GROMACS .gro file of C-alpha atoms in nm:
model
  239
    1UNK     CA    1  -9.886 -24.932   1.511
    2UNK     CA    2  -9.612 -24.925   1.253
    3UNK     CA    3  -9.689 -24.901   0.882
    4UNK     CA    4  -9.583 -25.216   0.699
    5UNK     CA    5  -9.477 -25.022   0.389
    6UNK     CA    6  -9.479 -24.690   0.210
    7UNK     CA    7  -9.809 -24.526   0.130
    8UNK     CA    8  -9.843 -24.356  -0.208
    9UNK     CA    9 -10.079 -24.068  -0.256
   10UNK     CA   10 -10.260 -24.228  -0.553
   11UNK     CA   11 -10.432 -24.487  -0.337
   12UNK     CA   12 -10.407 -24.344   0.011
   13UNK     CA   13 -10.758 -24.431   0.119
   14UNK     CA   14 -10.731 -24.797   0.016
   15UNK     CA   15 -10.375 -24.843   0.137
   16UNK     CA   16 -10.448 -24.701   0.480
   17UNK     CA   17 -10.762 -24.913   0.509
   18UNK     CA   18 -10.569 -25.224   0.400
   19UNK     CA   19 -10.282 -25.154   0.640
   20UNK     CA   20 -10.513 -25.107   0.939
   21UNK     CA   21 -10.723 -25.410   0.846
   22UNK     CA   22 -10.405 -25.619   0.832
   23UNK     CA   23 -10.312 -25.494   1.178
   24UNK     CA   24 -10.654 -25.597   1.312
   25UNK     CA   25 -10.642 -25.939   1.144
   26UNK     CA   26 -10.290 -25.999   1.272
   27UNK     CA   27 -10.410 -25.930   1.625
   28UNK     CA   28 -10.172 -25.637   1.668
   29UNK     CA   29 -10.462 -25.392   1.695
   30UNK     CA   30 -10.664 -25.553   1.970
   31UNK     CA   31 -11.036 -25.504   2.037
   32UNK     CA   32 -11.108 -25.180   2.217
   33UNK     CA   33 -10.793 -25.006   2.092
   34UNK     CA   34 -10.890 -24.643   2.030
   35UNK     CA   35 -10.737 -24.384   1.799
   36UNK     CA   36 -10.827 -24.064   1.618
   37UNK     CA   37 -10.804 -23.948   1.260
   38UNK     CA   38 -10.528 -23.710   1.364
   39UNK     CA   39 -10.318 -23.989   1.517
   40UNK     CA   40 -10.338 -24.205   1.205
   41UNK     CA   41 -10.273 -23.909   0.975
   42UNK     CA   42  -9.960 -23.817   1.172
   43UNK     CA   43  -9.845 -24.181   1.173
   44UNK     CA   44  -9.860 -24.205   0.795
   45UNK     CA   45  -9.766 -23.843   0.727
   46UNK     CA   46 -10.078 -23.771   0.523
   47UNK     CA   47 -10.376 -23.539   0.538
   48UNK     CA   48 -10.684 -23.617   0.743
   49UNK     CA   49 -10.922 -23.668   0.448
   50UNK     CA   50 -10.801 -24.008   0.316
   51UNK     CA   51 -10.755 -24.131   0.672
   52UNK     CA   52 -11.111 -24.038   0.765
   53UNK     CA   53 -11.241 -24.209   0.452
   54UNK     CA   54 -11.038 -24.523   0.526
   55UNK     CA   55 -11.162 -24.538   0.884
   56UNK     CA   56 -11.522 -24.501   0.773
   57UNK     CA   57 -11.464 -24.781   0.520
   58UNK     CA   58 -11.343 -25.009   0.799
   59UNK     CA   59 -11.639 -24.904   1.014
   60UNK     CA   60 -11.871 -25.007   0.730
   61UNK     CA   61 -11.698 -25.346   0.727
   62UNK     CA   62 -11.769 -25.381   1.098
   63UNK     CA   63 -11.405 -25.378   1.206
   64UNK     CA   64 -11.415 -25.037   1.373
   65UNK     CA   65 -11.668 -24.857   1.587
   66UNK     CA   66 -11.692 -24.480   1.566
   67UNK     CA   67 -11.797 -24.220   1.818
   68UNK     CA   68 -11.843 -23.854   1.740
   69UNK     CA   69 -11.650 -23.746   2.046
   70UNK     CA   70 -11.400 -24.027   2.109
   71UNK     CA   71 -11.295 -24.113   1.753
   72UNK     CA   72 -11.258 -24.474   1.641
   73UNK     CA   73 -11.182 -24.799   1.816
   74UNK     CA   74 -11.136 -25.159   1.710
   75UNK     CA   75 -11.472 -25.330   1.739
   76UNK     CA   76 -11.496 -25.590   2.013
   77UNK     CA   77 -11.693 -25.890   1.889
   78UNK     CA   78 -11.843 -26.122   2.149
   79UNK     CA   79 -11.871 -26.499   2.134
   80UNK     CA   80 -12.243 -26.450   2.067
   81UNK     CA   81 -12.147 -26.232   1.769
   82UNK     CA   82 -11.915 -26.504   1.642
   83UNK     CA   83 -12.185 -26.768   1.676
   84UNK     CA   84 -12.425 -26.545   1.482
   85UNK     CA   85 -12.164 -26.495   1.206
   86UNK     CA   86 -12.120 -26.872   1.170
   87UNK     CA   87 -12.492 -26.935   1.161
   88UNK     CA   88 -12.552 -26.655   0.907
   89UNK     CA   89 -12.284 -26.791   0.674
   90UNK     CA   90 -12.428 -27.140   0.712
   91UNK     CA   91 -12.779 -27.030   0.617
   92UNK     CA   92 -12.660 -26.835   0.312
   93UNK     CA   93 -12.424 -27.104   0.180
   94UNK     CA   94 -12.674 -27.385   0.232
   95UNK     CA   95 -12.935 -27.173   0.054
   96UNK     CA   96 -12.701 -27.135  -0.243
   97UNK     CA   97 -12.650 -27.508  -0.283
   98UNK     CA   98 -13.006 -27.618  -0.208
   99UNK     CA   99 -13.109 -27.571  -0.568
  100UNK     CA  100 -13.323 -27.806  -0.778
  101UNK     CA  101 -13.013 -27.920  -0.968
  102UNK     CA  102 -12.837 -28.231  -0.840
  103UNK     CA  103 -12.496 -28.117  -0.957
  104UNK     CA  104 -12.268 -27.827  -0.870
  105UNK     CA  105 -12.145 -27.681  -1.198
  106UNK     CA  106 -11.786 -27.552  -1.186
  107UNK     CA  107 -11.540 -27.485  -1.468
  108UNK     CA  108 -11.248 -27.731  -1.425
  109UNK     CA  109 -10.987 -27.463  -1.499
  110UNK     CA  110 -11.122 -27.253  -1.214
  111UNK     CA  111 -11.048 -27.524  -0.958
  112UNK     CA  112 -10.669 -27.517  -0.997
  113UNK     CA  113 -10.607 -27.189  -0.811
  114UNK     CA  114 -10.859 -27.278  -0.542
  115UNK     CA  115 -10.694 -27.616  -0.488
  116UNK     CA  116 -10.363 -27.435  -0.438
  117UNK     CA  117 -10.518 -27.191  -0.190
  118UNK     CA  118 -10.674 -27.484  -0.004
  119UNK     CA  119 -10.342 -27.672   0.020
  120UNK     CA  120 -10.159 -27.359   0.135
  121UNK     CA  121 -10.424 -27.283   0.397
  122UNK     CA  122 -10.413 -27.638   0.534
  123UNK     CA  123 -10.033 -27.632   0.544
  124UNK     CA  124 -10.037 -27.303   0.737
  125UNK     CA  125 -10.306 -27.431   0.974
  126UNK     CA  126 -10.114 -27.748   1.055
  127UNK     CA  127  -9.801 -27.540   1.109
  128UNK     CA  128  -9.986 -27.300   1.338
  129UNK     CA  129  -9.885 -27.000   1.125
  130UNK     CA  130 -10.185 -26.776   1.178
  131UNK     CA  131 -10.061 -26.481   0.971
  132UNK     CA  132 -10.014 -26.699   0.664
  133UNK     CA  133 -10.332 -26.897   0.732
  134UNK     CA  134 -10.555 -26.590   0.752
  135UNK     CA  135 -10.428 -26.456   0.420
  136UNK     CA  136 -10.476 -26.784   0.234
  137UNK     CA  137 -10.806 -26.860   0.404
  138UNK     CA  138 -10.956 -26.525   0.303
  139UNK     CA  139 -10.834 -26.570  -0.055
  140UNK     CA  140 -10.971 -26.925  -0.060
  141UNK     CA  141 -11.321 -26.819   0.043
  142UNK     CA  142 -11.316 -26.511  -0.181
  143UNK     CA  143 -11.223 -26.717  -0.487
  144UNK     CA  144 -11.470 -26.988  -0.393
  145UNK     CA  145 -11.737 -26.720  -0.361
  146UNK     CA  146 -11.680 -26.619  -0.722
  147UNK     CA  147 -11.870 -26.933  -0.824
  148UNK     CA  148 -12.184 -26.784  -0.675
  149UNK     CA  149 -12.201 -26.520  -0.953
  150UNK     CA  150 -12.383 -26.285  -0.717
  151UNK     CA  151 -12.154 -26.001  -0.601
  152UNK     CA  152 -12.382 -25.909  -0.311
  153UNK     CA  153 -12.372 -26.259  -0.165
  154UNK     CA  154 -11.998 -26.282  -0.222
  155UNK     CA  155 -11.937 -25.946  -0.050
  156UNK     CA  156 -12.158 -26.045   0.242
  157UNK     CA  157 -11.979 -26.376   0.296
  158UNK     CA  158 -11.638 -26.211   0.268
  159UNK     CA  159 -11.736 -25.946   0.523
  160UNK     CA  160 -11.849 -26.213   0.770
  161UNK     CA  161 -11.528 -26.411   0.721
  162UNK     CA  162 -11.314 -26.103   0.789
  163UNK     CA  163 -11.516 -26.025   1.102
  164UNK     CA  164 -11.484 -26.386   1.219
  165UNK     CA  165 -11.104 -26.366   1.191
  166UNK     CA  166 -11.105 -26.031   1.375
  167UNK     CA  167 -11.286 -26.207   1.659
  168UNK     CA  168 -11.072 -26.519   1.641
  169UNK     CA  169 -10.711 -26.415   1.594
  170UNK     CA  170 -10.619 -26.277   1.936
  171UNK     CA  171 -10.797 -26.568   2.106
  172UNK     CA  172 -10.604 -26.821   1.899
  173UNK     CA  173 -10.276 -26.656   1.994
  174UNK     CA  174 -10.365 -26.721   2.356
  175UNK     CA  175 -10.399 -27.097   2.319
  176UNK     CA  176 -10.235 -27.382   2.131
  177UNK     CA  177 -10.383 -27.380   1.780
  178UNK     CA  178 -10.427 -27.743   1.673
  179UNK     CA  179 -10.690 -27.957   1.504
  180UNK     CA  180 -10.925 -27.895   1.797
  181UNK     CA  181 -10.928 -27.524   1.718
  182UNK     CA  182 -10.836 -27.477   1.351
  183UNK     CA  183 -11.032 -27.622   1.063
  184UNK     CA  184 -10.832 -27.822   0.808
  185UNK     CA  185 -11.113 -27.908   0.567
  186UNK     CA  186 -11.038 -27.669   0.279
  187UNK     CA  187 -10.920 -27.948   0.050
  188UNK     CA  188 -11.214 -28.177   0.126
  189UNK     CA  189 -11.455 -27.895   0.039
  190UNK     CA  190 -11.279 -27.827  -0.292
  191UNK     CA  191 -11.293 -28.194  -0.389
  192UNK     CA  192 -11.662 -28.209  -0.301
  193UNK     CA  193 -11.722 -27.915  -0.533
  194UNK     CA  194 -11.499 -28.069  -0.801
  195UNK     CA  195 -11.706 -28.388  -0.781
  196UNK     CA  196 -12.018 -28.187  -0.849
  197UNK     CA  197 -12.223 -28.354  -0.578
  198UNK     CA  198 -12.445 -28.105  -0.398
  199UNK     CA  199 -12.496 -28.335  -0.097
  200UNK     CA  200 -12.121 -28.378  -0.047
  201UNK     CA  201 -12.072 -28.001  -0.063
  202UNK     CA  202 -12.341 -27.949   0.199
  203UNK     CA  203 -12.189 -28.220   0.419
  204UNK     CA  204 -11.845 -28.055   0.399
  205UNK     CA  205 -11.992 -27.715   0.484
  206UNK     CA  206 -12.196 -27.854   0.771
  207UNK     CA  207 -11.882 -28.016   0.914
  208UNK     CA  208 -11.705 -27.682   0.891
  209UNK     CA  209 -11.983 -27.494   1.071
  210UNK     CA  210 -12.014 -27.766   1.337
  211UNK     CA  211 -11.642 -27.728   1.405
  212UNK     CA  212 -11.677 -27.349   1.439
  213UNK     CA  213 -11.979 -27.374   1.668
  214UNK     CA  214 -11.804 -27.633   1.886
  215UNK     CA  215 -11.524 -27.380   1.938
  216UNK     CA  216 -11.786 -27.118   2.028
  217UNK     CA  217 -11.920 -27.361   2.291
  218UNK     CA  218 -11.565 -27.401   2.424
  219UNK     CA  219 -11.520 -27.024   2.447
  220UNK     CA  220 -11.852 -26.973   2.623
  221UNK     CA  221 -11.770 -27.242   2.878
  222UNK     CA  222 -11.430 -27.083   2.933
  223UNK     CA  223 -11.585 -26.738   2.978
  224UNK     CA  224 -11.839 -26.874   3.227
  225UNK     CA  225 -11.561 -27.049   3.422
  226UNK     CA  226 -11.350 -26.733   3.433
  227UNK     CA  227 -11.649 -26.524   3.542
  228UNK     CA  228 -11.719 -26.771   3.823
  229UNK     CA  229 -11.358 -26.762   3.936
  230UNK     CA  230 -11.372 -26.383   3.933
  231UNK     CA  231 -11.680 -26.379   4.153
  232UNK     CA  232 -11.518 -26.622   4.396
  233UNK     CA  233 -11.204 -26.408   4.412
  234UNK     CA  234 -11.405 -26.093   4.481
  235UNK     CA  235 -11.608 -26.275   4.748
  236UNK     CA  236 -11.291 -26.397   4.920
  237UNK     CA  237 -11.146 -26.048   4.910
  238UNK     CA  238 -11.459 -25.894   5.064
  239UNK     CA  239 -11.459 -26.144   5.350
   0.00000   0.00000   0.00000
């Protein structure tokens, strides 16, 4: 791990947490990678206290697992975990929009920045630039979540999205990322919200979640195939 920039002492805890989270989301810190407070403190040339606080912050976000004796390691999410994340987000978002009102009320001036995030995310997705895509995608959903006006729901949805990318990124780097893997529907969702039609918003979200769950099906089939090949190889070796 190499720090991406200088760390100032005024915000050590947050900067260290941000730097390590970026490493996880870029796929450079892979699942299972272990490290200690001492190692990170020496890497950044700081004391152990802000490092420990930063690592506990990331553990609270679900990105790290901690062990009293072995230190910290990057959490390894399973495909079942990913499927549960998608389903949880789906239930929460659909609950938000299944209100008695027929219209989705959004200030027009608030849509401009979100439209730009959507266009940038789609452009990065079609170009296969995962590092750029992840940054814009997270900003897109965070800004979209501001419409909810409930900070607890927004924080929950953001946490799930970060965890989903932590699960996804190193898998995407191992295969060709195209329309069969990446979702390009950011702009359609924004326009559905801009139109104020609750049913269109729900349809756009359901299409998004169906796409994510289809990829989970693909991963599970791939894992089952690889497990079967592994058993066959071990059986051939034993004979």
